[in-house]
């Protein structure tokens, strides 16, 4: 259920990202600004605006909470203790925290539709708070580098078709296995680029000492979309997010706990 909820969030977020690319390319007006935040938070807000949104939000919140639980269990399973395993464990904990935050946003929207969680503002405010302290710029810069590293790692997994983690695909035909891996690979590449963009703006915020340079996924994509080459990049991220959502939906019954 957790992986299914994650798939829904990514698929909807991908559609929102593609709408940013469409507007930036001139297919619709206004050219860059969209009506909804192109991010997982925006996906949650989009679900809230649909018929039966409250019920769907609660289902999503439950699913994302379960996914966070899955990640925490994965992080503390007995297993490897080398540097790579530790990095994976830390990543699982960070993922759990992020999805708990998404779940809280979903519940808040279900209780009060006037609530408007803003992923971009959260990142900017946190960056401003951190940089107000000694060595805050260094901390934001390090976080940015780590996020870029995570993006490169995800992109590498996509380029090498290394998407079988925590999956038992026994019984898949050769053709089904190949296409499942290709869809997952497209998703990882899109996610990698998205992470990389967020990390880039965090690093730039630290270098320039301007907290407003730090932004969430939506803000990063909209800034890139304003460049002549940016529409293609945003389009790749959008397709990748949709692909990753579909990948999660195709494989959520095949997920297996694996120790790092």
Coordinates of N, CA and C in Angstrom, one line a residue:
X1 N 0.8 -1.2 0.0 CA 0.0 0.0 0.0 C 0.9 1.3 0.0
X2 N 2.0 1.2 0.7 CA 2.9 2.3 0.8 C 3.5 2.6 -0.6
X3 N 4.0 1.6 -1.3 CA 4.5 1.8 -2.6 C 3.5 2.2 -3.6
X4 N 2.3 1.7 -3.4 CA 1.2 2.2 -4.3 C 0.9 3.7 -4.2
X5 N 0.8 4.1 -2.9 CA 0.6 5.5 -2.6 C 1.8 6.4 -3.2
X6 N 3.0 5.9 -3.1 CA 4.1 6.6 -3.7 C 4.0 6.7 -5.2
X7 N 3.6 5.6 -5.8 CA 3.4 5.6 -7.3 C 2.3 6.7 -7.7
X8 N 1.2 6.8 -6.9 CA 0.2 7.8 -7.3 C 0.8 9.2 -7.2
X9 N 1.5 9.4 -6.1 CA 2.1 10.8 -5.9 C 3.1 11.1 -7.0
X10 N 3.9 10.2 -7.4 CA 4.9 10.5 -8.4 C 4.2 10.7 -9.8
X11 N 3.2 9.9 -10.1 CA 2.5 10.0 -11.4 C 1.9 11.3 -11.5
X12 N 1.1 11.7 -10.4 CA 0.5 13.0 -10.5 C 1.5 14.2 -10.5
X13 N 2.5 14.1 -9.7 CA 3.6 15.1 -9.7 C 4.2 15.2 -11.1
X14 N 4.4 14.1 -11.8 CA 5.0 14.1 -13.1 C 4.1 14.8 -14.1
X15 N 2.8 14.6 -14.0 CA 1.9 15.3 -14.9 C 1.9 16.8 -14.7
X16 N 2.1 17.2 -13.4 CA 2.2 18.7 -13.1 C 3.5 19.2 -13.6
X17 N 4.6 18.4 -13.5 CA 5.9 18.9 -14.1 C 5.7 19.1 -15.6
X18 N 5.1 18.1 -16.3 CA 4.9 18.2 -17.7 C 4.1 19.5 -18.1
X19 N 3.1 19.9 -17.2 CA 2.3 21.1 -17.5 C 3.2 22.3 -17.4
X20 N 4.2 22.3 -16.5 CA 5.2 23.4 -16.5 C 6.0 23.5 -17.8
X21 N 6.4 22.3 -18.3 CA 7.1 22.3 -19.6 C 6.3 22.8 -20.7
X22 N 5.0 22.4 -20.7 CA 4.1 22.8 -21.8 C 3.9 24.3 -21.8
X23 N 3.7 24.9 -20.6 CA 3.5 26.3 -20.5 C 4.8 27.1 -20.9
X24 N 6.0 26.5 -20.5 CA 7.2 27.1 -20.8 C 7.5 27.1 -22.3
X25 N 7.0 26.1 -23.0 CA 7.2 25.9 -24.4 C 6.3 26.8 -25.2
X26 N 5.3 27.4 -24.6 CA 4.3 28.3 -25.3 C 3.1 27.6 -25.7
X27 N 2.9 26.3 -25.3 CA 1.7 25.6 -25.7 C 0.4 26.2 -25.0
X28 N 0.7 26.8 -23.8 CA -0.5 27.4 -23.1 C 0.0 28.7 -22.4
X29 N -0.9 29.5 -22.0 CA -0.6 30.7 -21.3 C -1.0 30.6 -19.8
X30 N -0.3 31.3 -18.9 CA 1.0 32.0 -19.2 C 2.1 31.1 -19.5
X31 N 3.2 31.6 -20.1 CA 4.3 30.8 -20.6 C 5.0 29.9 -19.6
X32 N 5.2 30.4 -18.4 CA 5.9 29.6 -17.4 C 5.1 29.3 -16.2
X33 N 4.4 30.3 -15.6 CA 3.7 30.0 -14.4 C 2.6 29.1 -14.5
X34 N 2.4 28.1 -13.6 CA 1.3 27.2 -13.6 C 0.4 27.4 -12.5
X35 N -0.6 26.7 -12.4 CA -1.6 26.9 -11.3 C -1.3 26.0 -10.1
X36 N -0.5 25.0 -10.3 CA -0.3 24.0 -9.2 C 1.2 23.8 -9.0
X37 N 1.6 23.6 -7.8 CA 3.0 23.3 -7.5 C 3.4 21.9 -8.1
X38 N 4.5 21.9 -8.9 CA 4.9 20.7 -9.6 C 5.9 20.0 -8.7
X39 N 5.3 19.2 -7.8 CA 6.1 18.5 -6.8 C 5.2 17.5 -6.1
X40 N 5.7 16.6 -5.3 CA 4.9 15.7 -4.5 C 3.8 16.5 -3.7
X41 N 4.3 17.6 -3.1 CA 3.3 18.4 -2.4 C 2.2 18.9 -3.3
X42 N 2.5 19.3 -4.5 CA 1.5 19.8 -5.5 C 0.6 18.6 -5.9
X43 N 1.2 17.4 -5.9 CA 0.3 16.3 -6.3 C -0.7 16.0 -5.2
X44 N -0.3 16.2 -3.9 CA -1.2 16.0 -2.8 C -2.3 17.1 -2.9
X45 N -1.9 18.3 -3.2 CA -2.9 19.4 -3.3 C -3.9 19.2 -4.5
X46 N -3.4 18.6 -5.6 CA -4.2 18.2 -6.7 C -5.2 17.2 -6.3
X47 N -4.8 16.2 -5.6 CA -5.7 15.1 -5.1 C -6.8 15.8 -4.3
X48 N -6.4 16.7 -3.5 CA -7.4 17.4 -2.6 C -8.5 18.1 -3.3
X49 N -8.2 18.5 -4.5 CA -9.2 19.3 -5.3 C -10.1 18.4 -6.1
X50 N -9.9 17.1 -6.1 CA -10.7 16.2 -6.9 C -12.0 15.8 -6.1
X51 N -12.9 15.2 -6.8 CA -14.2 14.7 -6.2 C -13.8 13.6 -5.2
X52 N -14.3 13.7 -4.0 CA -13.9 12.7 -3.0 C -12.5 12.9 -2.5
X53 N -12.0 14.1 -2.6 CA -10.6 14.4 -2.2 C -10.2 14.1 -0.8
X54 N -11.2 14.4 0.1 CA -10.8 14.1 1.5 C -10.6 12.7 1.8
X55 N -11.4 11.8 1.2 CA -11.2 10.3 1.4 C -9.9 9.9 0.7
X56 N -9.6 10.4 -0.5 CA -8.4 10.0 -1.2 C -7.2 10.5 -0.4
X57 N -7.3 11.7 0.1 CA -6.1 12.3 0.9 C -5.8 11.4 2.1
X58 N -6.9 10.9 2.8 CA -6.6 10.1 4.0 C -6.0 8.7 3.5
X59 N -6.5 8.2 2.4 CA -5.9 7.0 1.9 C -4.4 7.2 1.6
X60 N -4.1 8.3 0.9 CA -2.7 8.6 0.6 C -1.9 8.8 1.8
X61 N -2.4 9.5 2.8 CA -1.7 9.7 4.1 C -1.4 8.4 4.7
X62 N -2.4 7.5 4.7 CA -2.1 6.2 5.3 C -1.0 5.4 4.5
X63 N -1.1 5.5 3.2 CA -0.1 4.8 2.4 C 1.3 5.4 2.6
X64 N 1.4 6.7 2.6 CA 2.7 7.3 2.8 C 3.2 7.1 4.2
X65 N 2.4 7.0 5.2 CA 2.8 6.6 6.5 C 3.4 5.2 6.6
X66 N 2.7 4.3 5.9 CA 3.1 2.9 5.8 C 4.4 2.8 5.0
X67 N 4.6 3.6 4.0 CA 5.8 3.6 3.2 C 7.0 4.1 4.1
X68 N 6.7 5.2 4.9 CA 7.7 5.6 5.9 C 8.1 4.5 6.8
X69 N 7.1 3.8 7.3 CA 7.4 2.6 8.2 C 8.3 1.6 7.5
X70 N 8.0 1.3 6.2 CA 8.8 0.4 5.4 C 10.2 0.8 5.4
X71 N 10.4 2.1 5.2 CA 11.8 2.7 5.1 C 12.5 2.6 6.4
X72 N 11.8 2.8 7.5 CA 12.4 2.7 8.8 C 12.8 1.3 9.1
X73 N 11.9 0.4 8.8 CA 12.2 -1.0 9.0 C 13.5 -1.4 8.2
X74 N 13.5 -1.0 6.9 CA 14.6 -1.3 6.1 C 15.9 -0.7 6.6
X75 N 15.8 0.5 7.2 CA 17.0 1.1 7.7 C 17.7 0.4 8.9
X76 N 16.8 -0.3 9.7 CA 17.3 -0.9 10.9 C 17.4 -2.5 10.8
X77 N 17.1 -3.0 9.6 CA 17.3 -4.5 9.5 C 18.7 -4.9 9.7
X78 N 19.0 -6.0 10.3 CA 20.4 -6.5 10.4 C 21.0 -6.7 9.0
X79 N 22.2 -6.3 8.8 CA 22.8 -6.4 7.5 C 24.2 -5.8 7.4
X80 N 24.5 -5.2 6.3 CA 25.8 -4.6 6.1 C 26.1 -3.4 7.0
X81 N 27.3 -3.3 7.3 CA 27.8 -2.2 8.2 C 28.9 -1.4 7.5
X82 N 29.2 -1.6 6.3 CA 30.2 -0.8 5.6 C 29.7 0.5 5.2
X83 N 30.5 1.4 4.6 CA 30.1 2.7 4.3 C 28.9 2.8 3.4
X84 N 28.9 1.9 2.4 CA 27.8 2.0 1.4 C 26.5 1.6 2.1
X85 N 26.5 0.6 3.0 CA 25.3 0.2 3.8 C 24.8 1.4 4.7
X86 N 25.8 2.0 5.3 CA 25.4 3.2 6.2 C 24.7 4.3 5.4
X87 N 25.3 4.6 4.2 CA 24.7 5.6 3.4 C 23.3 5.2 3.0
X88 N 23.0 4.0 2.7 CA 21.7 3.5 2.4 C 20.8 3.7 3.6
X89 N 21.2 3.3 4.7 CA 20.4 3.4 5.9 C 20.0 4.8 6.2
X90 N 21.0 5.7 6.1 CA 20.7 7.1 6.3 C 19.7 7.6 5.3
X91 N 19.9 7.2 4.1 CA 18.9 7.6 3.0 C 17.5 7.1 3.3
X92 N 17.4 5.9 3.8 CA 16.1 5.4 4.2 C 15.4 6.2 5.3
X93 N 16.2 6.6 6.3 CA 15.6 7.4 7.3 C 15.2 8.8 6.8
X94 N 16.0 9.4 6.0 CA 15.6 10.7 5.4 C 14.3 10.5 4.5
X95 N 14.2 9.4 3.8 CA 13.0 9.2 3.0 C 11.8 9.0 3.9
X96 N 12.0 8.3 5.0 CA 10.9 8.1 5.9 C 10.4 9.5 6.5
X97 N 11.3 10.3 6.8 CA 11.0 11.7 7.3 C 10.2 12.5 6.3
X98 N 10.7 12.4 5.0 CA 10.0 13.1 4.0 C 8.6 12.7 3.7
X99 N 8.4 11.4 3.8 CA 7.0 10.9 3.5 C 6.1 11.0 4.7
X100 N 6.7 11.1 5.9 CA 5.8 11.5 7.0 C 5.4 12.9 6.9
X101 N 6.3 13.8 6.4 CA 5.9 15.2 6.2 C 4.8 15.3 5.1
X102 N 4.9 14.5 4.0 CA 3.9 14.5 3.0 C 2.5 14.0 3.6
X103 N 2.6 13.0 4.4 CA 1.4 12.4 5.0 C 0.7 13.5 5.9
X104 N 1.5 14.2 6.7 CA 1.0 15.3 7.6 C 0.3 16.3 6.7
X105 N 0.9 16.7 5.6 CA 0.3 17.7 4.7 C -1.0 17.2 4.2
X106 N -1.1 15.9 3.8 CA -2.3 15.3 3.3 C -3.4 15.4 4.4
X107 N -3.1 15.0 5.6 CA -4.1 15.0 6.7 C -4.5 16.5 6.9
X108 N -3.6 17.4 6.9 CA -3.9 18.8 7.2 C -4.9 19.3 6.1
X109 N -4.6 19.0 4.8 CA -5.5 19.4 3.8 C -6.9 18.7 3.9
X110 N -6.9 17.4 4.3 CA -8.2 16.7 4.5 C -9.0 17.4 5.6
X111 N -8.4 17.9 6.6 CA -9.1 18.5 7.7 C -9.5 20.0 7.4
X112 N -8.7 20.7 6.6 CA -9.0 22.1 6.3 C -8.5 22.3 4.9
X113 N -9.4 22.5 3.9 CA -9.0 22.6 2.5 C -8.4 24.0 2.3
X114 N -8.4 24.9 3.2 CA -7.8 26.2 3.0 C -6.3 26.2 3.3
X115 N -5.8 25.1 3.9 CA -4.4 25.0 4.2 C -3.7 24.9 2.8
X116 N -2.6 25.6 2.7 CA -1.8 25.6 1.4 C -0.4 25.3 1.7
X117 N 0.0 24.1 1.9 CA 1.5 23.8 2.1 C 2.3 24.2 0.8
X118 N 3.4 24.8 1.1 CA 4.2 25.3 0.0 C 5.6 24.7 0.1
X119 N 6.0 23.7 -0.7 CA 7.3 23.1 -0.7 C 8.4 24.1 -0.9
X120 N 8.2 25.0 -1.8 CA 9.3 26.0 -2.1 C 9.6 26.8 -0.9
X121 N 8.5 27.3 -0.3 CA 8.7 28.2 0.8 C 9.3 27.5 2.0
X122 N 9.0 26.2 2.2 CA 9.6 25.5 3.3 C 11.1 25.4 3.1
X123 N 11.6 25.1 1.9 CA 13.0 25.0 1.7 C 13.7 26.3 1.9
X124 N 13.1 27.4 1.4 CA 13.7 28.7 1.5 C 13.7 29.1 3.0
X125 N 12.7 28.9 3.7 CA 12.6 29.3 5.2 C 13.6 28.5 6.0
X126 N 13.7 27.2 5.7 CA 14.7 26.4 6.5 C 16.1 26.8 6.1
X127 N 16.4 27.1 4.9 CA 17.7 27.6 4.5 C 18.0 28.9 5.2
X128 N 17.1 29.8 5.2 CA 17.3 31.1 5.9 C 17.6 30.9 7.4
X129 N 16.9 30.0 8.0 CA 17.1 29.7 9.4 C 18.4 29.2 9.7
X130 N 18.8 28.2 8.9 CA 20.1 27.5 9.1 C 21.3 28.5 8.8
X131 N 21.1 29.3 7.7 CA 22.2 30.2 7.4 C 22.3 31.4 8.3
X132 N 21.4 31.6 9.2 CA 21.5 32.6 10.2 C 22.4 32.3 11.3
X133 N 22.8 31.0 11.4 CA 23.7 30.6 12.4 C 25.2 30.4 11.9
X134 N 26.1 30.4 12.8 CA 27.5 30.2 12.4 C 27.7 28.9 11.6
X135 N 28.4 28.9 10.6 CA 28.6 27.8 9.7 C 27.4 27.3 9.0
X136 N 26.3 28.1 9.0 CA 25.0 27.7 8.4 C 25.2 27.6 6.9
X137 N 26.0 28.5 6.3 CA 26.2 28.4 4.8 C 26.9 27.1 4.4
X138 N 27.8 26.7 5.3 CA 28.5 25.4 5.0 C 27.6 24.3 5.1
X139 N 26.7 24.3 6.1 CA 25.7 23.2 6.2 C 24.8 23.1 5.0
X140 N 24.3 24.2 4.6 CA 23.4 24.2 3.4 C 24.2 23.8 2.2
X141 N 25.4 24.2 2.1 CA 26.2 23.8 0.9 C 26.5 22.3 0.9
X142 N 26.8 21.7 2.1 CA 27.0 20.3 2.2 C 25.7 19.5 1.9
X143 N 24.6 20.0 2.4 CA 23.3 19.3 2.1 C 23.1 19.4 0.6
X144 N 23.4 20.5 -0.1 CA 23.2 20.6 -1.5 C 24.1 19.6 -2.2
X145 N 25.3 19.5 -1.8 CA 26.2 18.5 -2.5 C 25.7 17.1 -2.3
X146 N 25.2 16.8 -1.1 CA 24.7 15.5 -0.8 C 23.4 15.2 -1.7
X147 N 22.6 16.2 -1.9 CA 21.4 16.0 -2.7 C 21.8 15.8 -4.2
X148 N 22.8 16.6 -4.6 CA 23.3 16.4 -6.0 C 23.9 14.9 -6.1
X149 N 24.6 14.5 -5.1 CA 25.2 13.1 -5.1 C 24.1 12.1 -5.2
X150 N 23.0 12.3 -4.5 CA 21.9 11.4 -4.5 C 21.3 11.4 -5.9
X151 N 21.2 12.6 -6.5 CA 20.7 12.6 -7.9 C 21.5 11.9 -8.9
X152 N 22.9 12.0 -8.8 CA 23.8 11.3 -9.7 C 23.6 9.8 -9.5
X153 N 23.5 9.4 -8.2 CA 23.3 8.0 -7.9 C 22.1 7.4 -8.6
X154 N 21.0 8.2 -8.5 CA 19.7 7.7 -9.0 C 19.8 7.7 -10.6
X155 N 20.4 8.7 -11.2 CA 20.6 8.7 -12.6 C 21.5 7.5 -13.1
X156 N 22.5 7.2 -12.3 CA 23.4 6.1 -12.7 C 22.6 4.8 -12.6
X157 N 21.8 4.6 -11.6 CA 21.0 3.4 -11.5 C 20.1 3.3 -12.7
X158 N 19.5 4.4 -13.2 CA 18.7 4.4 -14.4 C 19.4 4.0 -15.6
X159 N 20.6 4.7 -15.8 CA 21.4 4.4 -17.0 C 21.9 3.0 -17.1
X160 N 22.1 2.3 -16.0 CA 22.6 1.0 -16.0 C 21.5 -0.1 -15.8
X161 N 20.2 0.4 -15.8 CA 19.0 -0.5 -15.6 C 19.1 -1.2 -14.3
X162 N 19.7 -0.6 -13.3 CA 19.8 -1.2 -11.9 C 18.6 -0.8 -11.1
X163 N 17.5 -1.4 -11.4 CA 16.2 -1.0 -10.7 C 15.6 -2.1 -10.0
X164 N 16.3 -3.2 -9.7 CA 15.7 -4.4 -9.1 C 15.7 -4.4 -7.6
X165 N 16.3 -3.4 -7.0 CA 16.4 -3.4 -5.5 C 15.0 -3.6 -4.9
X166 N 14.9 -4.5 -3.9 CA 13.7 -4.7 -3.1 C 12.6 -5.3 -4.0
X167 N 12.9 -5.9 -5.1 CA 11.9 -6.5 -6.0 C 12.1 -8.0 -6.2
X168 N 11.0 -8.7 -6.2 CA 11.1 -10.1 -6.6 C 10.2 -10.2 -7.9
X169 N 10.9 -10.3 -9.1 CA 10.3 -10.3 -10.4 C 10.2 -11.7 -10.9
X170 N 10.3 -12.7 -10.1 CA 10.2 -14.1 -10.6 C 8.9 -14.3 -11.2
X171 N 8.9 -15.0 -12.3 CA 7.6 -15.2 -13.0 C 7.3 -14.3 -14.1
X172 N 8.0 -13.1 -14.2 CA 7.8 -12.2 -15.3 C 8.4 -12.8 -16.6
X173 N 7.7 -12.6 -17.7 CA 8.2 -13.0 -18.9 C 9.4 -12.1 -19.3
X174 N 10.2 -12.6 -20.3 CA 11.4 -11.8 -20.6 C 11.0 -10.4 -21.1
X175 N 10.0 -10.3 -21.9 CA 9.5 -9.0 -22.4 C 9.0 -8.1 -21.3
X176 N 8.2 -8.7 -20.4 CA 7.6 -7.9 -19.3 C 8.7 -7.4 -18.4
X177 N 9.7 -8.3 -18.1 CA 10.8 -7.9 -17.3 C 11.6 -6.7 -17.9
X178 N 11.9 -6.8 -19.2 CA 12.6 -5.8 -19.9 C 11.9 -4.4 -19.8
X179 N 10.6 -4.4 -20.1 CA 9.9 -3.2 -20.1 C 9.7 -2.6 -18.8
X180 N 9.5 -3.5 -17.8 CA 9.4 -3.0 -16.4 C 10.7 -2.3 -16.0
X181 N 11.9 -2.9 -16.3 CA 13.1 -2.3 -16.0 C 13.4 -1.0 -16.8
X182 N 12.9 -1.0 -18.0 CA 13.1 0.3 -18.8 C 12.2 1.4 -18.2
X183 N 11.0 1.1 -17.8 CA 10.2 2.1 -17.2 C 10.8 2.6 -15.9
X184 N 11.3 1.7 -15.1 CA 12.0 2.0 -13.8 C 13.2 2.9 -14.1
X185 N 14.0 2.5 -15.1 CA 15.2 3.3 -15.5 C 14.8 4.7 -15.9
X186 N 13.8 4.9 -16.7 CA 13.4 6.2 -17.1 C 13.0 7.0 -15.8
X187 N 12.3 6.3 -14.9 CA 11.9 7.0 -13.7 C 13.1 7.4 -12.8
X188 N 14.1 6.6 -12.7 CA 15.3 6.9 -11.9 C 16.1 8.1 -12.6
X189 N 16.2 8.1 -13.9 CA 16.9 9.2 -14.5 C 16.1 10.5 -14.3
X190 N 14.8 10.5 -14.4 CA 14.0 11.7 -14.1 C 14.2 12.2 -12.7
X191 N 14.1 11.2 -11.8 CA 14.3 11.6 -10.3 C 15.7 12.1 -10.1
X192 N 16.7 11.5 -10.7 CA 18.0 12.0 -10.5 C 18.2 13.4 -11.0
X193 N 17.7 13.8 -12.1 CA 17.8 15.1 -12.6 C 17.1 16.1 -11.7
X194 N 15.9 15.7 -11.2 CA 15.1 16.5 -10.3 C 15.9 16.8 -9.0
X195 N 16.4 15.7 -8.4 CA 17.2 15.9 -7.2 C 18.4 16.8 -7.4
X196 N 19.1 16.6 -8.6 CA 20.2 17.4 -8.9 C 19.9 18.9 -9.0
X197 N 18.8 19.2 -9.6 CA 18.4 20.6 -9.7 C 18.2 21.2 -8.3
X198 N 17.5 20.5 -7.4 CA 17.3 21.0 -6.1 C 18.6 21.2 -5.4
X199 N 19.5 20.3 -5.5 CA 20.8 20.4 -4.9 C 21.6 21.5 -5.4
X200 N 21.5 21.8 -6.7 CA 22.2 22.9 -7.3 C 21.8 24.2 -6.7
X201 N 20.5 24.4 -6.6 CA 20.1 25.7 -6.0 C 20.4 25.8 -4.5
X202 N 20.5 24.7 -3.8 CA 20.9 24.8 -2.4 C 22.4 25.2 -2.4
X203 N 23.2 24.7 -3.2 CA 24.6 25.0 -3.3 C 24.8 26.5 -3.7
X204 N 24.0 26.9 -4.7 CA 24.1 28.3 -5.1 C 23.6 29.3 -4.0
X205 N 22.6 28.8 -3.2 CA 22.2 29.6 -2.1 C 23.3 29.8 -1.1
X206 N 24.0 28.7 -0.8 CA 25.2 28.8 0.1 C 26.3 29.7 -0.4
X207 N 26.6 29.6 -1.7 CA 27.7 30.4 -2.3 C 27.3 31.9 -2.3
X208 N 26.1 32.2 -2.7 CA 25.7 33.6 -2.8 C 25.2 34.2 -1.4
X209 N 25.0 33.3 -0.5 CA 24.5 33.7 0.9 C 23.1 34.4 0.7
X210 N 22.3 33.9 -0.2 CA 21.0 34.4 -0.4 C 20.0 33.2 -0.2
X211 N 19.2 33.2 0.9 CA 18.4 32.1 1.2 C 17.3 31.8 0.1
X212 N 16.9 32.9 -0.5 CA 15.8 32.7 -1.6 C 16.3 32.0 -2.8
X213 N 17.6 31.8 -2.9 CA 18.1 31.0 -4.0 C 17.8 29.5 -3.8
X214 N 17.6 29.1 -2.5 CA 17.3 27.7 -2.2 C 15.8 27.6 -2.4
X215 N 15.4 26.5 -3.1 CA 14.0 26.3 -3.4 C 13.7 24.8 -3.5
X216 N 12.4 24.5 -3.5 CA 12.0 23.1 -3.7 C 12.0 22.7 -5.1
X217 N 11.5 21.5 -5.4 CA 11.5 21.0 -6.7 C 10.8 21.9 -7.7
X218 N 9.6 22.3 -7.3 CA 8.8 23.2 -8.2 C 9.5 24.4 -8.5
X219 N 10.1 25.1 -7.6 CA 10.8 26.3 -7.8 C 12.0 26.1 -8.7
X220 N 12.7 25.0 -8.5 CA 13.9 24.7 -9.3 C 13.5 24.5 -10.8
X221 N 12.4 23.7 -11.0 CA 11.9 23.4 -12.3 C 11.5 24.7 -13.1
X222 N 10.8 25.6 -12.4 CA 10.3 26.8 -13.0 C 11.4 27.7 -13.4
X223 N 12.5 27.8 -12.5 CA 13.6 28.6 -12.9 C 14.3 28.0 -14.1
X224 N 14.5 26.7 -14.2 CA 15.1 26.1 -15.3 C 14.3 26.3 -16.6
X225 N 12.9 26.2 -16.4 CA 12.0 26.3 -17.6 C 12.1 27.6 -18.2
X226 N 12.6 28.6 -17.5 CA 12.7 30.0 -18.1 C 13.9 30.1 -19.0
X227 N 14.8 29.1 -19.0 CA 16.0 29.1 -19.9 C 15.6 28.5 -21.3
X228 N 16.4 28.8 -22.3 CA 16.1 28.3 -23.6 C 16.2 26.8 -23.7
X229 N 17.1 26.2 -22.9 CA 17.3 24.8 -22.9 C 16.5 24.1 -21.8
X230 N 15.8 24.9 -21.0 CA 15.2 24.3 -19.8 C 14.0 23.5 -20.1
X231 N 13.2 23.8 -21.1 CA 12.0 23.0 -21.4 C 12.3 21.5 -21.6
X232 N 13.3 21.2 -22.3 CA 13.7 19.8 -22.5 C 14.0 19.1 -21.2
X233 N 14.8 19.8 -20.3 CA 15.2 19.2 -19.0 C 13.9 19.0 -18.2
X234 N 13.1 20.0 -18.1 CA 11.8 19.9 -17.3 C 11.0 18.7 -17.9
X235 N 10.9 18.6 -19.2 CA 10.1 17.6 -19.8 C 10.7 16.2 -19.5
X236 N 12.0 16.1 -19.4 CA 12.6 14.8 -19.1 C 12.3 14.4 -17.6
X237 N 12.3 15.4 -16.7 CA 11.9 15.2 -15.3 C 10.5 14.8 -15.2
X238 N 9.6 15.4 -16.0 CA 8.2 15.1 -15.9 C 7.9 13.7 -16.4
X239 N 8.5 13.3 -17.6 CA 8.3 12.0 -18.1 C 8.9 11.0 -17.1
X240 N 10.0 11.3 -16.5 CA 10.7 10.4 -15.5 C 9.8 10.2 -14.3
X241 N 9.2 11.3 -13.8 CA 8.3 11.1 -12.6 C 7.1 10.3 -12.9
X242 N 6.5 10.5 -14.1 CA 5.3 9.7 -14.5 C 5.8 8.2 -14.6
X243 N 6.9 8.0 -15.3 CA 7.4 6.6 -15.4 C 7.7 6.0 -14.1
X244 N 8.3 6.7 -13.1 CA 8.6 6.1 -11.8 C 7.3 5.8 -11.1
X245 N 6.3 6.7 -11.2 CA 5.0 6.4 -10.6 C 4.4 5.1 -11.2
X246 N 4.4 5.0 -12.5 CA 3.9 3.8 -13.2 C 4.7 2.6 -12.7
X247 N 6.0 2.7 -12.6 CA 6.9 1.6 -12.2 C 6.5 1.1 -10.8
X248 N 6.2 2.1 -9.9 CA 5.8 1.7 -8.5 C 4.5 1.0 -8.5
X249 N 3.6 1.5 -9.4 CA 2.2 0.9 -9.5 C 2.3 -0.5 -10.1
X250 N 3.2 -0.7 -11.0 CA 3.4 -2.0 -11.6 C 4.0 -3.1 -10.7
X251 N 4.8 -2.6 -9.8 CA 5.6 -3.5 -9.0 C 5.3 -3.5 -7.5
X252 N 4.3 -2.8 -7.0 CA 4.1 -2.7 -5.6 C 3.8 -4.0 -4.9
X253 N 3.2 -4.9 -5.7 CA 2.9 -6.2 -5.1 C 4.1 -7.1 -5.1
X254 N 5.2 -6.7 -5.7 CA 6.4 -7.5 -5.8 C 7.5 -7.0 -4.9
X255 N 7.2 -6.0 -4.0 CA 8.2 -5.5 -3.1 C 8.6 -6.4 -2.0
X256 N 9.8 -6.5 -1.7 CA 10.3 -7.3 -0.6 C 11.3 -6.5 0.2
X257 N 11.2 -6.7 1.6 CA 12.2 -6.1 2.4 C 13.6 -6.6 2.2
X258 N 14.6 -5.7 2.1 CA 15.9 -6.1 1.9 C 16.8 -5.3 2.8
X259 N 17.7 -5.9 3.5 CA 18.7 -5.2 4.3 C 19.7 -4.5 3.4
X260 N 20.2 -3.3 3.8 CA 21.2 -2.6 3.0 C 22.5 -3.4 3.0

